XYZ file of C-alpha atoms in Angstrom:
356
model
C 1.367 138.334 51.866
C -1.921 139.190 53.534
C -4.397 136.307 54.037
C -7.863 136.607 52.583
C -10.345 136.496 55.498
C -13.380 136.812 53.267
C -16.348 134.594 54.324
C -16.899 131.518 52.185
C -19.562 128.861 51.630
C -18.960 125.097 51.659
C -18.469 122.942 48.467
C -19.893 119.586 47.818
C -17.446 116.771 48.358
C -19.751 113.723 47.708
C -23.334 112.624 48.029
C -26.378 111.188 46.212
C -30.047 110.453 46.917
C -29.459 110.142 50.660
C -27.832 113.457 51.168
C -24.513 115.282 50.856
C -21.286 116.079 52.532
C -19.798 119.525 51.874
C -16.641 121.141 53.196
C -14.720 124.361 53.323
C -11.413 124.031 51.508
C -8.122 125.507 52.569
C -7.446 126.646 49.020
C -10.543 128.875 49.247
C -10.239 129.814 52.982
C -6.516 130.009 53.774
C -7.057 130.608 57.523
C -8.156 126.918 57.805
C -4.653 125.845 57.069
C -2.992 128.591 59.027
C -5.226 127.885 62.071
C -5.302 124.107 61.828
C -9.175 124.131 61.571
C -11.423 121.885 59.662
C -15.059 122.782 58.652
C -17.804 120.806 56.973
C -21.545 120.185 56.693
C -23.408 116.913 56.523
C -26.969 117.116 55.130
C -29.261 114.017 55.088
C -32.530 113.809 53.186
C -35.342 111.564 54.538
C -34.132 108.107 55.249
C -30.545 109.281 54.520
C -27.951 107.302 56.363
C -24.259 108.413 56.753
C -22.217 105.321 57.028
C -20.108 104.575 60.103
C -16.748 106.378 60.049
C -14.061 107.789 62.325
C -11.978 110.956 61.661
C -8.512 112.165 62.040
C -9.737 115.247 63.920
C -11.567 116.003 67.151
C -14.743 118.020 66.412
C -17.809 119.841 67.765
C -20.936 119.054 65.753
C -23.915 121.434 65.798
C -27.351 120.565 64.407
C -28.428 123.508 62.197
C -31.745 122.047 61.064
C -34.057 119.141 61.493
C -34.214 116.110 63.810
C -32.420 112.881 63.459
C -30.360 110.131 65.252
C -26.632 109.703 65.727
C -24.726 106.575 66.789
C -21.569 107.307 68.816
C -19.014 104.799 69.873
C -16.045 105.895 72.011
C -13.013 103.511 71.942
C -13.742 100.381 73.841
C -17.287 101.544 74.805
C -20.833 100.558 73.838
C -22.749 102.338 71.256
C -24.735 105.443 72.250
C -27.969 106.089 70.107
C -28.670 109.737 70.477
C -31.741 111.683 69.398
C -30.795 114.932 67.653
C -32.738 118.112 67.359
C -32.062 121.605 66.162
C -29.629 123.506 68.489
C -27.796 120.467 69.616
C -24.020 120.588 70.125
C -22.266 117.331 70.284
C -18.674 116.781 71.365
C -16.705 114.180 69.232
C -13.256 113.376 70.617
C -10.476 111.554 68.749
C -11.195 107.917 67.986
C -15.009 108.123 68.097
C -17.004 106.200 65.490
C -20.168 107.856 64.333
C -23.192 107.272 62.136
C -26.004 109.651 61.349
C -29.618 108.954 60.152
C -32.598 111.124 59.264
C -36.110 109.580 59.268
C -37.966 112.867 59.014
C -39.269 114.785 55.997
C -37.200 117.868 56.972
C -33.572 117.757 55.883
C -31.156 117.084 58.799
C -28.085 119.498 58.518
C -25.152 119.117 60.837
C -22.241 121.582 60.986
C -18.808 120.017 61.817
C -15.930 122.173 63.140
C -12.751 120.884 64.551
C -8.953 120.865 65.150
C -6.806 119.440 62.393
C -3.407 119.909 64.063
C -2.993 116.081 64.052
C -4.821 115.503 60.712
C -3.385 113.992 57.558
C -4.096 117.282 55.667
C -3.924 120.615 57.540
C -7.238 122.382 57.374
C -9.248 119.394 56.272
C -10.994 116.458 57.835
C -10.235 112.960 56.584
C -12.866 110.354 57.413
C -12.054 106.637 57.458
C -15.141 104.643 56.573
C -15.902 101.188 58.000
C -17.898 100.213 54.972
C -18.845 101.330 51.473
C -16.888 101.585 48.239
C -14.058 103.420 50.085
C -14.298 101.318 53.298
C -11.294 100.315 55.236
C -11.758 96.532 54.608
C -11.862 97.026 50.777
C -8.105 97.507 51.073
C -7.434 94.210 52.863
C -6.887 90.907 51.125
C -9.685 88.411 51.508
C -7.533 86.072 53.623
C -6.786 88.862 56.091
C -10.473 89.609 56.469
C -11.312 86.023 56.856
C -8.914 85.667 59.638
C -9.926 88.888 61.323
C -13.699 88.223 61.245
C -13.547 84.451 61.429
C -15.794 84.025 58.469
C -15.396 82.254 55.098
C -14.574 83.746 51.663
C -18.246 83.879 50.569
C -19.225 85.822 53.710
C -16.351 88.218 53.155
C -17.474 88.939 49.588
C -20.907 89.916 50.916
C -19.735 91.872 53.970
C -17.107 93.833 52.056
C -18.534 94.068 48.578
C -22.351 94.478 48.935
C -22.268 98.158 50.006
C -21.096 99.974 46.881
C -22.142 103.414 47.946
C -19.619 106.102 49.166
C -20.335 107.678 52.572
C -24.086 108.291 52.352
C -26.888 105.915 51.333
C -30.729 106.108 51.252
C -32.463 103.372 53.193
C -35.701 101.762 52.424
C -38.717 103.426 54.137
C -39.464 100.143 55.997
C -35.954 99.702 57.401
C -35.909 99.802 61.109
C -32.889 101.718 62.556
C -32.089 101.713 66.280
C -34.263 103.830 68.483
C -32.479 106.491 70.449
C -32.427 106.544 74.202
C -32.820 109.820 76.110
C -30.238 108.926 78.817
C -27.620 108.473 76.026
C -27.693 112.239 75.434
C -26.156 112.731 78.830
C -22.547 113.844 78.593
C -22.557 113.910 74.791
C -25.105 116.585 73.870
C -25.916 120.086 75.018
C -28.815 121.939 73.341
C -27.823 125.551 72.958
C -31.345 126.681 72.062
C -32.893 125.301 75.265
C -30.002 125.974 77.660
C -29.990 128.762 80.231
C -28.632 131.895 78.784
C -25.167 133.104 79.712
C -25.847 136.633 78.433
C -29.284 138.215 77.872
C -29.284 141.943 76.794
C -32.727 143.552 76.185
C -32.909 144.486 72.438
C -29.197 143.560 72.178
C -28.718 139.796 71.983
C -28.271 136.506 73.831
C -25.362 134.052 74.177
C -25.089 130.359 75.224
C -21.573 129.182 75.863
C -20.490 125.584 75.544
C -17.504 124.757 77.840
C -16.249 122.164 80.231
C -18.839 123.074 82.856
C -21.898 122.152 80.880
C -20.236 119.535 78.478
C -17.107 118.121 80.110
C -16.333 116.081 77.027
C -15.224 119.292 75.216
C -12.026 119.108 77.283
C -11.067 116.131 75.309
C -11.998 117.861 71.964
C -9.975 120.929 73.064
C -12.494 123.420 71.776
C -15.034 125.796 73.327
C -18.131 127.055 71.453
C -20.979 129.590 71.614
C -24.263 130.211 70.044
C -24.919 134.112 69.663
C -28.341 135.535 68.721
C -28.164 139.186 67.943
C -31.343 141.217 67.874
C -32.347 143.344 64.845
C -29.767 146.204 64.002
C -27.894 145.541 67.320
C -24.074 145.592 67.515
C -21.708 143.069 69.055
C -18.911 144.879 70.945
C -15.415 145.018 69.404
C -13.366 142.205 71.239
C -10.706 139.682 70.969
C -9.741 136.325 72.475
C -7.099 136.974 75.029
C -5.833 133.420 75.312
C -4.307 133.172 71.766
C -7.292 131.284 70.453
C -8.769 131.338 66.956
C -12.376 132.063 66.450
C -14.324 130.200 63.721
C -17.782 131.636 63.005
C -20.543 130.195 60.899
C -23.620 132.351 60.223
C -26.730 130.320 61.068
C -29.365 132.840 60.168
C -29.765 136.438 59.114
C -27.101 138.897 57.819
C -25.135 141.805 58.902
C -21.814 143.696 58.664
C -18.418 142.472 59.991
C -15.205 144.328 60.501
C -11.967 142.792 61.668
C -8.859 144.936 62.625
C -5.443 143.400 62.930
C -1.809 144.463 63.425
C -1.024 148.166 63.386
C -4.662 149.092 63.390
C -5.197 147.917 59.793
C -8.791 146.899 58.949
C -8.290 143.416 57.285
C -11.968 142.637 56.633
C -15.080 144.661 56.008
C -17.905 142.820 54.486
C -21.504 141.673 54.718
C -22.154 138.181 55.913
C -25.117 135.993 55.485
C -26.497 132.564 56.522
C -24.365 129.648 55.279
C -21.024 131.595 55.253
C -18.039 130.808 57.417
C -15.134 133.079 58.386
C -12.147 133.014 60.805
C -10.835 135.614 63.112
C -6.939 135.306 63.565
C -5.456 135.283 67.101
C -5.613 138.630 68.937
C -7.470 140.381 65.952
C -10.398 142.402 67.054
C -13.866 141.669 65.558
C -17.196 143.482 65.687
C -20.545 142.887 63.987
C -23.660 144.940 63.365
C -26.639 142.892 62.205
C -29.418 143.825 59.780
C -32.945 144.729 60.870
C -34.001 141.000 60.854
C -31.255 140.091 63.351
C -28.442 137.562 62.962
C -27.213 134.455 64.788
C -23.943 132.610 64.516
C -22.221 129.497 65.953
C -18.590 129.685 66.792
C -15.878 127.378 67.965
C -12.865 128.813 69.819
C -9.626 126.810 69.848
C -9.619 126.408 73.634
C -12.208 124.659 75.820
C -12.720 127.601 78.129
C -12.191 130.867 76.227
C -11.742 134.278 77.754
C -12.695 137.360 75.732
C -11.645 141.074 76.249
C -14.103 143.597 75.067
C -13.191 147.129 73.910
C -16.542 148.825 74.508
C -19.288 148.433 77.071
C -19.475 148.264 80.881
C -16.996 145.468 81.178
C -14.461 146.840 78.635
C -10.828 147.383 79.406
C -11.374 151.138 78.933
C -13.529 151.156 82.077
C -10.758 149.464 84.115
C -8.032 151.908 83.175
C -7.605 155.008 85.445
C -8.680 158.490 84.196
C -5.091 159.799 83.982
C -4.039 156.822 81.822
C -6.957 157.462 79.490
C -6.284 161.163 79.242
C -2.508 160.561 78.509
C -3.088 157.639 76.130
C -5.864 159.280 74.131
C -4.455 162.760 74.507
C -7.734 164.313 75.564
C -8.897 166.721 78.147
C -10.516 165.560 81.394
C -13.955 166.580 80.123
C -13.593 164.352 77.012
C -12.301 161.484 79.174
C -15.321 161.846 81.485
C -17.693 161.858 78.572
C -16.075 158.783 77.133
C -16.187 156.988 80.517
C -19.808 157.912 81.054
C -21.052 156.103 77.965
C -22.088 152.372 78.002
C -22.028 152.055 81.706
C -25.018 149.736 81.837
C -24.406 147.728 78.601
C -22.003 144.945 77.897
C -21.175 142.879 74.751
C -24.286 143.815 72.802
C -25.634 147.294 72.120
C -29.215 147.905 70.945
C -29.700 150.139 67.835
C -29.703 153.973 68.405
C -33.135 155.321 69.169
């Protein structure tokens, strides 16, 4: 049975005054389960605090909106308190404990994409909270907690029972959270909106790639990522990942058309996508996008830390590499038609500006 590749929006899992946690569900987006991928969004209102937790999945986080602070603790390491701003990508390996806080008026929104191949539920993240109504220590008996923390029963009742919220709380305006340190960003965070461009095509688009060269920690996460900003009415060349990787794409802004072609040349998706939607391109399937006049940007993860793509149009396409005779025989065309075909897109790669 064919898998539905239609783009979907996230659904709320929990939340309150401090913010919300939303996720994409494998029952709505079957490719999450097929590809061992999890996807979620954390949104924090002013003074919203996402309680400390660890996850069963390695992830890449991307700040879609706002400014905030994150606490990151790697196993047997000291806490890093990191300032967050729009465009930040954060690598979160297995075993890392995180908390998130927003002290600004603007909502802080963080996209979370990751590998669920070792997760409890395929295609879903499971978080284990250190505190709150569903915190780990609510499950231990009092005597175990007393022994573990070396405190008496009264202290345990306060430490375990006082925080009755689940996952996200809203702190008092006057409460002072740790201040971030700029040096703590080093090695954990890479801002895709401020980074040098890996591709910049006039009237076409721009790309920033996240890989082991600019953020070595992604090697532990096992994922690569990119931020693509397509100019108005431009086209992204048909292409595919040639290292058996899945591509998970979240539309950050704008809108446009997407087509995906799979086995035996069957078009398996033709649709319009818009901000807030997520879709997945299966391994070796070819995808192309044409954005609307206002442009479109998207953030993608690829299930390998250093992805390689093959493009089927443009200066660097595989067509340009094949010899004329092979093209003539394969396409069953005359030398004149082959020459016409070869003469096009000789100065353009990946992105094509709209026709004049």
